Amino acid sequence: MHHSRLVFIFFSFFAGAVSAEEVQVAVAANFAAPMQAIATAFEKDTGHKARLAFGSSGKFYAQIKNGAPFQVLLSADAETPARLEQEGMTVAGTRFTYAIGALVLWSASEDMVDGRGDVLRKGGYAHLAIANPKLAPYGAAAVEVLKQLGLLDAVRPKLVQGENIAQTWQFAASGNAELGFVARSQVTRGGKLSHGSAWIVPANLHPPIRQDAVVLANGRGNAAAGALMAYLKSEQAKAVIRAYGYGI
Amino acid sequence: MPSDTILSDTALSAVWLTLRLATVTTLLLFLIGTPIAWWLARTRCWLKAPVGAMVALPLVLPPTVIGFYLLVVMGPQGPVGQLTQALGLGVLPFTFWGLVVGSVLYSMPFVVQPLQNAFDAIGERPLEVAATLRAGPWDTFFSVVLPLARPGFITAGILGFAHTVGEFGVVLMIGGNIPDQTRVVSVQIYDHVEAQEYAQAHWLSAGMLAFSFVVLLLLYLFNPNGRRR
């Protein structure tokens, strides 16, 4: 290899990091799949680059408070962005609801869940996976649904908790939990149920899962951050978001 | 921020569960690890290197890898899961005994390696002497090997116990966070931090820190001349 070519490669490593408009995005675990699709389209359409990190809102909150380099937060809830805003950690006036989450009762086996969720009452399962209700809005919503159905005490011994909705899905997808309350987005591909069987929980059984986005203080003046927020509001992005089973 | 009593019932039950898990794991590791270490120390078989490498794997593998494979292998579709179901035991993830299986694998090198080194250090001679005195293999093991390898057993026990107490990733992957079953201290701390309950997180974390220091201090006091292994 030529000497000059090595030098070129060496410098392009650094050039790449500096010259391209780039935004670091903290993304709620439940929104991972749609956001990857949106980020790809965003990069193609605008030339900006979105670097995605997936995790729980609680962890992101702690990291952001302690200087994490995120510029945009796509939270799984409305509280975390609001709280960061109150604490002066965001760019004022940028907070908005990018998606409204839907909860499904899901099983990896085809004939487990009926269209009305009666399986919850009937039994025939050893474990019901939910996200930790203290940490994850989908977990809190699942507990609310069980309360509304008057089943919470009956199923409590069967509950297993994932630390976030991604792990909850993993418990159910591996079959270790026969049933799980997961995000509709996790089991939806191209507007349809990807596999297994599911009951889409009626929205009136739990408070709406409003998922808010906000530009963080770190993202002030970052063109890519502003462009991404605008892109999330575009019809194009909304179509993707809806195709994954969210309301918006 | 909710700030009820410093060590709530849930915290105490997590501590108790963790101690139970570490105790059961350490006892099982003595039972399983001693023959493995003995074989590794004595054999000239070509399998020595592969088996040694297998035992050491948890030292370098991320706990997520171990936890992920355990979840799949012990799950209802996995080979181990099929076996435990056929035996009428159900599946192991989300149970105390599932955590025991995970911990035994995860802490294996911390018990086997000190034992193997202790057995190595004994050498052939005491065994030959015992044989000339017509001691049988079991007799030799209990009256010659065990006393000579005592420091190795102490080190192995302390490290195996402490490492199990400090386990997090594997438990997180296969535990399911069930009170009194799988919610150990490290998971409880993680939950407190995630829920921004830093006061409770601090109490449990400081407890873990103190415990770990005392354990390692004991270890170095028992083996003061640096013969940790």
Tab-separated table of C-alpha atoms in Angstrom:
chain	number	residue	atom	x	y	z
A	1	MET	CA	0.000	0.000	0.000
A	2	HIS	CA	1.240	3.455	-0.858
A	3	HIS	CA	2.387	5.692	1.883
A	4	SER	CA	0.110	8.521	0.726
A	5	ARG	CA	-2.888	6.212	0.784
A	6	LEU	CA	-2.225	5.259	4.378
A	7	VAL	CA	-2.022	8.910	5.301
A	8	PHE	CA	-5.300	9.528	3.510
A	9	ILE	CA	-7.040	6.721	5.398
A	10	PHE	CA	-5.579	7.953	8.654
A	11	PHE	CA	-6.911	11.453	8.151
A	12	SER	CA	-10.259	10.412	6.820
A	13	PHE	CA	-10.967	8.742	10.175
A	14	PHE	CA	-10.829	12.110	11.845
A	15	ALA	CA	-12.277	14.092	8.991
A	16	GLY	CA	-15.268	11.791	9.003
A	17	ALA	CA	-15.992	12.568	12.609
A	18	VAL	CA	-15.684	16.319	12.253
A	19	SER	CA	-17.057	17.436	8.904
A	20	ALA	CA	-20.304	15.424	8.636
A	21	GLU	CA	-23.297	16.769	10.536
A	22	GLU	CA	-23.955	14.184	13.134
A	23	VAL	CA	-26.451	13.788	15.937
A	24	GLN	CA	-26.255	11.396	18.869
A	25	VAL	CA	-29.712	10.096	19.657
A	26	ALA	CA	-30.828	8.252	22.786
A	27	VAL	CA	-33.723	6.053	21.704
A	28	ALA	CA	-36.228	4.208	23.893
A	29	ALA	CA	-35.793	0.448	23.492
A	30	ASN	CA	-39.351	-0.040	22.187
A	31	PHE	CA	-38.716	2.413	19.340
A	32	ALA	CA	-35.512	0.713	18.157
A	33	ALA	CA	-36.880	-0.928	15.011
A	34	PRO	CA	-38.799	2.033	13.564
A	35	MET	CA	-35.987	4.435	14.455
A	36	GLN	CA	-33.442	2.398	12.530
A	37	ALA	CA	-35.675	2.605	9.469
A	38	ILE	CA	-36.244	6.325	10.011
A	39	ALA	CA	-32.548	7.025	10.561
A	40	THR	CA	-31.626	5.289	7.304
A	41	ALA	CA	-34.150	7.345	5.364
A	42	PHE	CA	-33.108	10.493	7.249
A	43	GLU	CA	-29.495	10.003	6.265
A	44	LYS	CA	-30.413	9.403	2.654
A	45	ASP	CA	-32.734	12.415	2.441
A	46	THR	CA	-30.757	15.002	4.409
A	47	GLY	CA	-27.127	13.859	4.340
A	48	HIS	CA	-26.973	14.139	8.124
A	49	LYS	CA	-26.024	11.162	10.204
A	50	ALA	CA	-27.973	9.922	13.224
A	51	ARG	CA	-26.090	7.740	15.673
A	52	LEU	CA	-28.524	5.709	17.739
A	53	ALA	CA	-28.166	4.315	21.256
A	54	PHE	CA	-30.967	2.163	22.630
A	55	GLY	CA	-31.922	1.835	26.261
A	56	SER	CA	-34.377	2.649	29.005
A	57	SER	CA	-35.563	6.139	29.840
A	58	GLY	CA	-34.362	5.847	33.442
A	59	LYS	CA	-30.833	5.009	32.373
A	60	PHE	CA	-30.792	7.759	29.783
A	61	TYR	CA	-32.007	10.227	32.377
A	62	ALA	CA	-29.156	9.309	34.718
A	63	GLN	CA	-26.620	9.421	31.901
A	64	ILE	CA	-27.825	12.751	30.540
A	65	LYS	CA	-27.754	14.284	34.011
A	66	ASN	CA	-24.179	13.082	34.288
A	67	GLY	CA	-22.919	14.518	31.048
A	68	ALA	CA	-23.691	11.877	28.408
A	69	PRO	CA	-23.072	13.301	24.918
A	70	PHE	CA	-26.630	12.770	23.603
A	71	GLN	CA	-28.188	15.569	21.630
A	72	VAL	CA	-31.694	14.226	21.143
A	73	LEU	CA	-33.775	12.008	23.424
A	74	LEU	CA	-36.631	9.874	22.096
A	75	SER	CA	-38.117	8.766	25.378
A	76	ALA	CA	-40.529	5.935	26.085
A	77	ASP	CA	-42.582	8.279	28.244
A	78	ALA	CA	-43.639	11.894	28.600
A	79	GLU	CA	-42.287	12.372	32.141
A	80	THR	CA	-38.564	12.025	31.494
A	81	PRO	CA	-38.334	14.741	28.800
A	82	ALA	CA	-40.584	17.025	30.869
A	83	ARG	CA	-38.403	16.519	33.909
A	84	LEU	CA	-35.211	17.222	31.956
A	85	GLU	CA	-36.869	20.351	30.620
A	86	GLN	CA	-37.716	21.559	34.144
A	87	GLU	CA	-34.129	20.966	35.136
A	88	GLY	CA	-32.870	23.060	32.258
A	89	MET	CA	-31.227	20.172	30.448
A	90	THR	CA	-33.074	20.657	27.157
A	91	VAL	CA	-33.577	23.245	24.437
A	92	ALA	CA	-36.847	24.978	25.337
A	93	GLY	CA	-39.762	24.600	22.963
A	94	THR	CA	-38.509	21.448	21.239
A	95	ARG	CA	-40.507	18.851	23.179
A	96	PHE	CA	-43.273	17.032	21.276
A	97	THR	CA	-45.043	13.667	21.127
A	98	TYR	CA	-43.567	11.589	18.317
A	99	ALA	CA	-45.528	8.390	18.930
A	100	ILE	CA	-48.278	6.932	21.071
A	101	GLY	CA	-47.421	3.433	22.116
A	102	ALA	CA	-49.765	0.474	21.913
A	103	LEU	CA	-49.600	-2.508	24.215
A	104	VAL	CA	-50.150	-6.092	23.076
A	105	LEU	CA	-50.452	-9.355	24.900
A	106	TRP	CA	-48.193	-11.560	22.839
A	107	SER	CA	-47.033	-15.146	22.679
A	108	ALA	CA	-44.388	-16.674	20.441
A	109	SER	CA	-46.663	-19.672	19.832
A	110	GLU	CA	-49.315	-19.351	17.168
A	111	ASP	CA	-52.359	-20.602	19.053
A	112	MET	CA	-51.771	-19.242	22.527
A	113	VAL	CA	-53.406	-15.818	22.551
A	114	ASP	CA	-56.999	-15.323	21.422
A	115	GLY	CA	-58.353	-12.085	19.972
A	116	ARG	CA	-59.839	-10.936	23.295
A	117	GLY	CA	-57.118	-11.797	25.736
A	118	ASP	CA	-59.234	-14.421	27.480
A	119	VAL	CA	-56.120	-16.558	27.846
A	120	LEU	CA	-55.131	-14.343	30.784
A	121	ARG	CA	-58.168	-15.587	32.709
A	122	LYS	CA	-58.135	-19.154	31.435
A	123	GLY	CA	-54.575	-19.890	32.471
A	124	GLY	CA	-52.455	-22.594	30.901
A	125	TYR	CA	-49.275	-20.547	31.278
A	126	ALA	CA	-46.583	-20.518	33.922
A	127	HIS	CA	-45.077	-17.085	33.270
A	128	LEU	CA	-46.377	-13.729	32.150
A	129	ALA	CA	-43.610	-11.283	31.255
A	130	ILE	CA	-44.055	-7.562	31.807
A	131	ALA	CA	-41.579	-4.705	31.794
A	132	ASN	CA	-40.613	-3.488	35.255
A	133	PRO	CA	-43.560	-1.167	36.044
A	134	LYS	CA	-41.378	1.065	38.187
A	135	LEU	CA	-39.057	1.773	35.273
A	136	ALA	CA	-40.900	1.296	32.004
A	137	PRO	CA	-44.161	2.926	30.887
A	138	TYR	CA	-45.173	-0.247	29.042
A	139	GLY	CA	-44.772	-2.124	32.322
A	140	ALA	CA	-46.882	0.413	34.203
A	141	ALA	CA	-49.526	0.173	31.454
A	142	ALA	CA	-49.518	-3.636	31.675
A	143	VAL	CA	-50.113	-3.502	35.437
A	144	GLU	CA	-52.947	-1.014	34.860
A	145	VAL	CA	-54.554	-3.383	32.323
A	146	LEU	CA	-54.343	-6.303	34.767
A	147	LYS	CA	-55.910	-4.100	37.444
A	148	GLN	CA	-58.733	-3.044	35.128
A	149	LEU	CA	-59.408	-6.690	34.287
A	150	GLY	CA	-59.362	-7.576	37.988
A	151	LEU	CA	-56.585	-10.098	37.380
A	152	LEU	CA	-53.569	-8.499	39.011
A	153	ASP	CA	-53.648	-10.535	42.229
A	154	ALA	CA	-54.412	-13.759	40.386
A	155	VAL	CA	-51.473	-13.477	37.988
A	156	ARG	CA	-48.967	-11.916	40.389
A	157	PRO	CA	-47.206	-15.231	41.133
A	158	LYS	CA	-46.693	-15.715	37.402
A	159	LEU	CA	-45.197	-12.306	36.690
A	160	VAL	CA	-41.606	-12.066	35.521
A	161	GLN	CA	-40.094	-8.672	34.881
A	162	GLY	CA	-37.780	-7.502	32.147
A	163	GLU	CA	-35.659	-4.475	32.913
A	164	ASN	CA	-37.075	-2.822	29.838
A	165	ILE	CA	-39.499	-3.710	27.093
A	166	ALA	CA	-36.742	-5.183	24.915
A	167	GLN	CA	-35.846	-7.747	27.562
A	168	THR	CA	-39.523	-8.444	28.184
A	169	TRP	CA	-39.914	-9.313	24.507
A	170	GLN	CA	-36.829	-11.548	24.754
A	171	PHE	CA	-38.384	-13.519	27.639
A	172	ALA	CA	-41.532	-14.098	25.581
A	173	ALA	CA	-39.776	-14.650	22.233
A	174	SER	CA	-37.520	-17.347	23.689
A	175	GLY	CA	-40.642	-19.086	25.022
A	176	ASN	CA	-39.425	-18.930	28.616
A	177	ALA	CA	-42.506	-16.854	29.358
A	178	GLU	CA	-45.517	-18.174	27.443
A	179	LEU	CA	-47.126	-14.730	27.502
A	180	GLY	CA	-45.830	-11.193	27.605
A	181	PHE	CA	-47.134	-7.659	27.522
A	182	VAL	CA	-44.881	-6.077	24.907
A	183	ALA	CA	-44.924	-3.040	22.664
A	184	ARG	CA	-46.948	-3.510	19.526
A	185	SER	CA	-43.981	-2.163	17.569
A	186	GLN	CA	-41.880	-5.128	18.625
A	187	VAL	CA	-44.183	-7.682	17.023
A	188	THR	CA	-45.308	-5.618	14.033
A	189	ARG	CA	-43.611	-5.735	10.657
A	190	GLY	CA	-45.048	-3.991	7.648
A	191	GLY	CA	-48.259	-3.222	9.541
A	192	LYS	CA	-48.895	-6.895	10.379
A	193	LEU	CA	-48.170	-9.257	13.250
A	194	SER	CA	-44.694	-10.638	12.565
A	195	HIS	CA	-45.234	-14.046	14.194
A	196	GLY	CA	-46.864	-15.729	17.153
A	197	SER	CA	-50.278	-14.685	18.416
A	198	ALA	CA	-51.415	-11.411	19.936
A	199	TRP	CA	-54.228	-9.457	21.525
A	200	ILE	CA	-54.038	-5.729	20.901
A	201	VAL	CA	-55.018	-4.282	24.255
A	202	PRO	CA	-57.815	-1.695	23.882
A	203	ALA	CA	-56.419	1.762	24.545
A	204	ASN	CA	-59.110	2.505	27.145
A	205	LEU	CA	-57.686	-0.090	29.536
A	206	HIS	CA	-54.634	1.993	30.336
A	207	PRO	CA	-53.528	5.629	30.232
A	208	PRO	CA	-52.072	6.534	26.826
A	209	ILE	CA	-48.363	5.773	26.461
A	210	ARG	CA	-47.217	9.133	25.145
A	211	GLN	CA	-43.658	9.012	23.914
A	212	ASP	CA	-42.006	12.417	23.782
A	213	ALA	CA	-38.889	13.640	22.032
A	214	VAL	CA	-36.757	16.609	23.014
A	215	VAL	CA	-33.525	18.293	21.917
A	216	LEU	CA	-31.054	18.178	24.798
A	217	ALA	CA	-28.868	21.077	25.870
A	218	ASN	CA	-25.955	19.338	24.169
A	219	GLY	CA	-27.755	19.598	20.840
A	220	ARG	CA	-28.172	23.372	20.886
A	221	GLY	CA	-27.064	24.694	17.512
A	222	ASN	CA	-26.570	21.239	16.024
A	223	ALA	CA	-28.121	21.345	12.569
A	224	ALA	CA	-28.577	17.590	12.413
A	225	ALA	CA	-30.529	17.597	15.698
A	226	GLY	CA	-32.960	20.203	14.390
A	227	ALA	CA	-33.284	18.408	11.079
A	228	LEU	CA	-34.036	15.116	12.822
A	229	MET	CA	-36.808	16.680	14.924
A	230	ALA	CA	-38.357	18.140	11.785
A	231	TYR	CA	-37.984	14.826	10.005
A	232	LEU	CA	-39.800	12.973	12.802
A	233	LYS	CA	-42.789	15.271	12.208
A	234	SER	CA	-42.813	14.641	8.453
A	235	GLU	CA	-45.521	12.509	6.836
A	236	GLN	CA	-42.795	10.168	5.646
A	237	ALA	CA	-41.611	9.402	9.155
A	238	LYS	CA	-45.154	9.235	10.498
A	239	ALA	CA	-45.991	6.568	7.921
A	240	VAL	CA	-43.084	4.475	9.212
A	241	ILE	CA	-44.134	5.063	12.817
A	242	ARG	CA	-47.718	3.977	12.069
A	243	ALA	CA	-46.529	0.920	10.143
A	244	TYR	CA	-44.893	-0.259	13.367
A	245	GLY	CA	-48.185	-0.074	15.202
A	246	TYR	CA	-47.914	3.270	16.962
A	247	GLY	CA	-50.573	5.932	16.933
A	248	ILE	CA	-49.630	9.457	15.911
B	1	MET	CA	-38.128	10.328	45.673
B	2	PRO	CA	-39.549	7.665	47.976
B	3	SER	CA	-37.334	7.292	51.014
B	4	ASP	CA	-38.845	4.760	53.382
B	5	THR	CA	-36.639	2.857	55.791
B	6	ILE	CA	-32.994	2.531	54.885
B	7	LEU	CA	-32.977	-1.230	54.483
B	8	SER	CA	-36.519	-2.075	53.500
B	9	ASP	CA	-38.012	-5.546	53.477
B	10	THR	CA	-37.331	-5.881	49.768
B	11	ALA	CA	-33.672	-5.008	50.315
B	12	LEU	CA	-33.357	-7.492	53.169
B	13	SER	CA	-34.972	-10.238	51.138
B	14	ALA	CA	-32.581	-9.478	48.282
B	15	VAL	CA	-29.620	-9.732	50.651
B	16	TRP	CA	-30.886	-13.021	52.094
B	17	LEU	CA	-31.515	-14.444	48.623
B	18	THR	CA	-28.041	-13.429	47.477
B	19	LEU	CA	-26.396	-15.126	50.454
B	20	ARG	CA	-28.460	-18.268	49.869
B	21	LEU	CA	-27.539	-18.339	46.193
B	22	ALA	CA	-23.841	-17.840	46.913
B	23	THR	CA	-23.836	-20.544	49.600
B	24	VAL	CA	-25.587	-23.167	47.480
B	25	THR	CA	-23.406	-22.294	44.495
B	26	THR	CA	-20.176	-22.541	46.484
B	27	LEU	CA	-21.128	-25.917	47.986
B	28	LEU	CA	-22.040	-27.281	44.556
B	29	LEU	CA	-18.830	-25.911	43.103
B	30	PHE	CA	-16.793	-27.767	45.724
B	31	LEU	CA	-18.602	-30.970	44.753
B	32	ILE	CA	-18.222	-30.451	40.995
B	33	GLY	CA	-15.028	-28.431	40.914
B	34	THR	CA	-12.857	-30.655	43.116
B	35	PRO	CA	-12.872	-33.699	40.794
B	36	ILE	CA	-12.413	-31.457	37.743
B	37	ALA	CA	-9.479	-29.661	39.371
B	38	TRP	CA	-8.001	-32.960	40.519
B	39	TRP	CA	-8.253	-34.411	37.033
B	40	LEU	CA	-6.764	-31.256	35.479
B	41	ALA	CA	-3.870	-31.348	37.924
B	42	ARG	CA	-3.079	-35.038	37.378
B	43	THR	CA	-3.958	-35.927	33.807
B	44	ARG	CA	-1.636	-36.116	30.819
B	45	CYS	CA	-4.560	-36.619	28.493
B	46	TRP	CA	-4.760	-34.346	25.438
B	47	LEU	CA	-8.157	-33.183	26.700
B	48	LYS	CA	-6.483	-31.287	29.521
B	49	ALA	CA	-6.025	-28.091	27.517
B	50	PRO	CA	-9.554	-28.011	26.016
B	51	VAL	CA	-11.197	-28.763	29.376
B	52	GLY	CA	-9.025	-26.174	31.096
B	53	ALA	CA	-10.023	-23.628	28.471
B	54	MET	CA	-13.716	-24.510	28.876
B	55	VAL	CA	-13.522	-23.993	32.627
B	56	ALA	CA	-11.776	-20.634	32.149
B	57	LEU	CA	-14.251	-19.331	29.548
B	58	PRO	CA	-16.404	-17.347	32.007
B	59	LEU	CA	-13.318	-15.271	32.853
B	60	VAL	CA	-13.325	-13.724	29.397
B	61	LEU	CA	-16.901	-14.101	28.111
B	62	PRO	CA	-19.276	-11.215	28.721
B	63	PRO	CA	-21.990	-12.300	31.160
B	64	THR	CA	-24.517	-11.314	28.526
B	65	VAL	CA	-23.244	-14.120	26.292
B	66	ILE	CA	-23.535	-16.673	29.085
B	67	GLY	CA	-26.949	-15.347	30.089
B	68	PHE	CA	-28.239	-15.259	26.533
B	69	TYR	CA	-27.193	-18.830	25.778
B	70	LEU	CA	-28.531	-20.061	29.107
B	71	LEU	CA	-31.867	-18.396	28.340
B	72	VAL	CA	-32.016	-20.120	24.970
B	73	VAL	CA	-30.593	-23.498	26.016
B	74	MET	CA	-32.632	-23.788	29.216
B	75	GLY	CA	-35.776	-22.399	27.561
B	76	PRO	CA	-38.674	-24.614	26.501
B	77	GLN	CA	-37.234	-25.099	23.002
B	78	GLY	CA	-33.634	-25.562	24.134
B	79	PRO	CA	-32.010	-28.974	24.700
B	80	VAL	CA	-31.606	-28.501	28.457
B	81	GLY	CA	-35.137	-27.107	28.694
B	82	GLN	CA	-36.516	-30.146	26.864
B	83	LEU	CA	-34.660	-32.394	29.273
B	84	THR	CA	-35.822	-30.609	32.438
B	85	GLN	CA	-39.393	-30.623	31.119
B	86	ALA	CA	-39.200	-34.344	30.344
B	87	LEU	CA	-37.997	-34.895	33.915
B	88	GLY	CA	-40.998	-32.955	35.164
B	89	LEU	CA	-38.891	-30.076	36.517
B	90	GLY	CA	-40.317	-27.404	34.231
B	91	VAL	CA	-37.935	-24.863	32.739
B	92	LEU	CA	-35.157	-23.288	34.740
B	93	PRO	CA	-35.134	-19.581	33.788
B	94	PHE	CA	-36.931	-17.358	36.338
B	95	THR	CA	-36.244	-19.840	39.142
B	96	PHE	CA	-33.769	-19.955	41.998
B	97	TRP	CA	-32.307	-23.190	40.636
B	98	GLY	CA	-31.894	-21.608	37.226
B	99	LEU	CA	-29.745	-18.957	38.885
B	100	VAL	CA	-27.812	-21.697	40.678
B	101	VAL	CA	-27.023	-23.375	37.350
B	102	GLY	CA	-25.942	-20.042	35.859
B	103	SER	CA	-23.827	-19.171	38.906
B	104	VAL	CA	-22.108	-22.556	38.989
B	105	LEU	CA	-20.996	-22.095	35.380
B	106	TYR	CA	-20.122	-18.457	35.877
B	107	SER	CA	-18.058	-18.934	39.053
B	108	MET	CA	-16.488	-22.257	38.035
B	109	PRO	CA	-12.984	-20.918	37.215
B	110	PHE	CA	-12.797	-19.078	40.527
B	111	VAL	CA	-13.077	-22.399	42.343
B	112	VAL	CA	-11.379	-24.812	39.933
B	113	GLN	CA	-8.241	-22.786	39.286
B	114	PRO	CA	-7.154	-22.270	42.925
B	115	LEU	CA	-7.870	-25.953	43.617
B	116	GLN	CA	-5.934	-27.067	40.568
B	117	ASN	CA	-2.958	-24.943	41.612
B	118	ALA	CA	-3.114	-26.369	45.136
B	119	PHE	CA	-3.215	-29.937	43.803
B	120	ASP	CA	-0.363	-29.154	41.421
B	121	ALA	CA	1.732	-27.842	44.294
B	122	ILE	CA	1.343	-31.080	46.261
B	123	GLY	CA	3.236	-32.970	43.591
B	124	GLU	CA	3.583	-36.728	43.193
B	125	ARG	CA	5.690	-37.484	46.210
B	126	PRO	CA	3.166	-37.396	49.089
B	127	LEU	CA	0.871	-39.558	46.975
B	128	GLU	CA	3.629	-42.095	46.350
B	129	VAL	CA	4.488	-42.182	50.011
B	130	ALA	CA	0.836	-42.725	50.873
B	131	ALA	CA	0.675	-45.524	48.315
B	132	THR	CA	3.707	-47.284	49.806
B	133	LEU	CA	1.922	-47.109	53.160
B	134	ARG	CA	-0.954	-48.923	51.444
B	135	ALA	CA	-3.394	-46.076	51.636
B	136	GLY	CA	-6.284	-46.459	49.187
B	137	PRO	CA	-7.108	-43.592	46.796
B	138	TRP	CA	-9.972	-42.263	48.962
B	139	ASP	CA	-7.919	-42.536	52.100
B	140	THR	CA	-5.053	-40.726	50.386
B	141	PHE	CA	-7.376	-37.989	49.214
B	142	PHE	CA	-8.946	-37.334	52.609
B	143	SER	CA	-5.888	-37.742	54.837
B	144	VAL	CA	-3.129	-36.421	52.580
B	145	VAL	CA	-4.487	-34.246	49.776
B	146	LEU	CA	-7.233	-32.372	51.629
B	147	PRO	CA	-5.013	-31.180	54.513
B	148	LEU	CA	-2.200	-30.186	52.144
B	149	ALA	CA	-4.564	-28.358	49.807
B	150	ARG	CA	-6.430	-26.562	52.586
B	151	PRO	CA	-5.278	-23.033	51.631
B	152	GLY	CA	-6.444	-23.757	48.086
B	153	PHE	CA	-9.876	-24.765	49.341
B	154	ILE	CA	-10.161	-21.629	51.451
B	155	THR	CA	-9.178	-19.430	48.521
B	156	ALA	CA	-11.552	-21.275	46.189
B	157	GLY	CA	-14.448	-21.010	48.622
B	158	ILE	CA	-13.966	-17.314	49.265
B	159	LEU	CA	-13.542	-16.436	45.585
B	160	GLY	CA	-16.451	-18.610	44.457
B	161	PHE	CA	-18.747	-17.148	47.096
B	162	ALA	CA	-17.710	-13.549	46.497
B	163	HIS	CA	-17.898	-13.840	42.740
B	164	THR	CA	-21.424	-15.227	42.949
B	165	VAL	CA	-22.476	-12.379	45.228
B	166	GLY	CA	-21.091	-9.961	42.651
B	167	GLU	CA	-22.880	-11.585	39.732
B	168	PHE	CA	-25.162	-9.343	37.715
B	169	GLY	CA	-25.334	-9.852	33.977
B	170	VAL	CA	-26.257	-13.531	34.006
B	171	VAL	CA	-28.945	-12.996	36.647
B	172	LEU	CA	-30.367	-10.077	34.723
B	173	MET	CA	-30.645	-12.187	31.585
B	174	ILE	CA	-32.278	-15.287	33.095
B	175	GLY	CA	-33.737	-14.036	36.382
B	176	GLY	CA	-36.895	-12.093	35.607
B	177	ASN	CA	-36.561	-9.984	38.773
B	178	ILE	CA	-38.868	-12.060	40.997
B	179	PRO	CA	-38.824	-11.180	44.725
B	180	ASP	CA	-37.343	-13.979	46.907
B	181	GLN	CA	-36.572	-16.038	43.797
B	182	THR	CA	-34.270	-14.140	41.495
B	183	ARG	CA	-34.084	-10.525	42.684
B	184	VAL	CA	-30.552	-10.480	44.079
B	185	VAL	CA	-28.778	-7.453	45.523
B	186	SER	CA	-27.020	-6.417	42.312
B	187	VAL	CA	-30.323	-6.396	40.406
B	188	GLN	CA	-31.993	-4.493	43.231
B	189	ILE	CA	-29.259	-1.844	43.039
B	190	TYR	CA	-29.694	-1.597	39.278
B	191	ASP	CA	-33.439	-1.059	39.743
B	192	HIS	CA	-32.890	1.661	42.325
B	193	VAL	CA	-30.492	3.494	40.039
B	194	GLU	CA	-32.855	3.167	37.068
B	195	ALA	CA	-35.745	4.445	39.170
B	196	GLN	CA	-33.557	7.319	40.369
B	197	GLU	CA	-33.815	6.170	43.991
B	198	TYR	CA	-30.219	7.038	44.660
B	199	ALA	CA	-30.458	6.938	48.478
B	200	GLN	CA	-31.423	3.261	48.498
B	201	ALA	CA	-28.908	2.529	45.750
B	202	HIS	CA	-26.174	4.102	47.869
B	203	TRP	CA	-26.963	2.008	50.949
B	204	LEU	CA	-26.905	-1.274	49.091
B	205	SER	CA	-23.886	-0.303	46.991
B	206	ALA	CA	-21.885	0.775	50.022
B	207	GLY	CA	-22.798	-2.534	51.634
B	208	MET	CA	-21.512	-4.448	48.622
B	209	LEU	CA	-18.320	-2.400	48.604
B	210	ALA	CA	-17.658	-3.075	52.283
B	211	PHE	CA	-18.477	-6.770	51.888
B	212	SER	CA	-16.167	-7.184	48.900
B	213	PHE	CA	-13.320	-5.427	50.653
B	214	VAL	CA	-13.654	-7.546	53.780
B	215	VAL	CA	-13.752	-10.721	51.691
B	216	LEU	CA	-10.603	-9.834	49.793
B	217	LEU	CA	-8.945	-8.722	53.023
B	218	LEU	CA	-9.682	-12.142	54.534
B	219	LEU	CA	-8.247	-13.757	51.436
B	220	TYR	CA	-4.980	-11.851	51.699
B	221	LEU	CA	-4.788	-12.447	55.444
B	222	PHE	CA	-5.152	-16.185	54.930
B	223	ASN	CA	-2.508	-16.227	52.207
B	224	PRO	CA	-0.199	-13.445	53.336
B	225	ASN	CA	2.796	-14.379	51.189
B	226	GLY	CA	1.023	-13.560	47.960
B	227	ARG	CA	0.190	-17.186	47.108
B	228	ARG	CA	-3.284	-16.212	46.064
B	229	ARG	CA	-3.570	-19.209	43.778
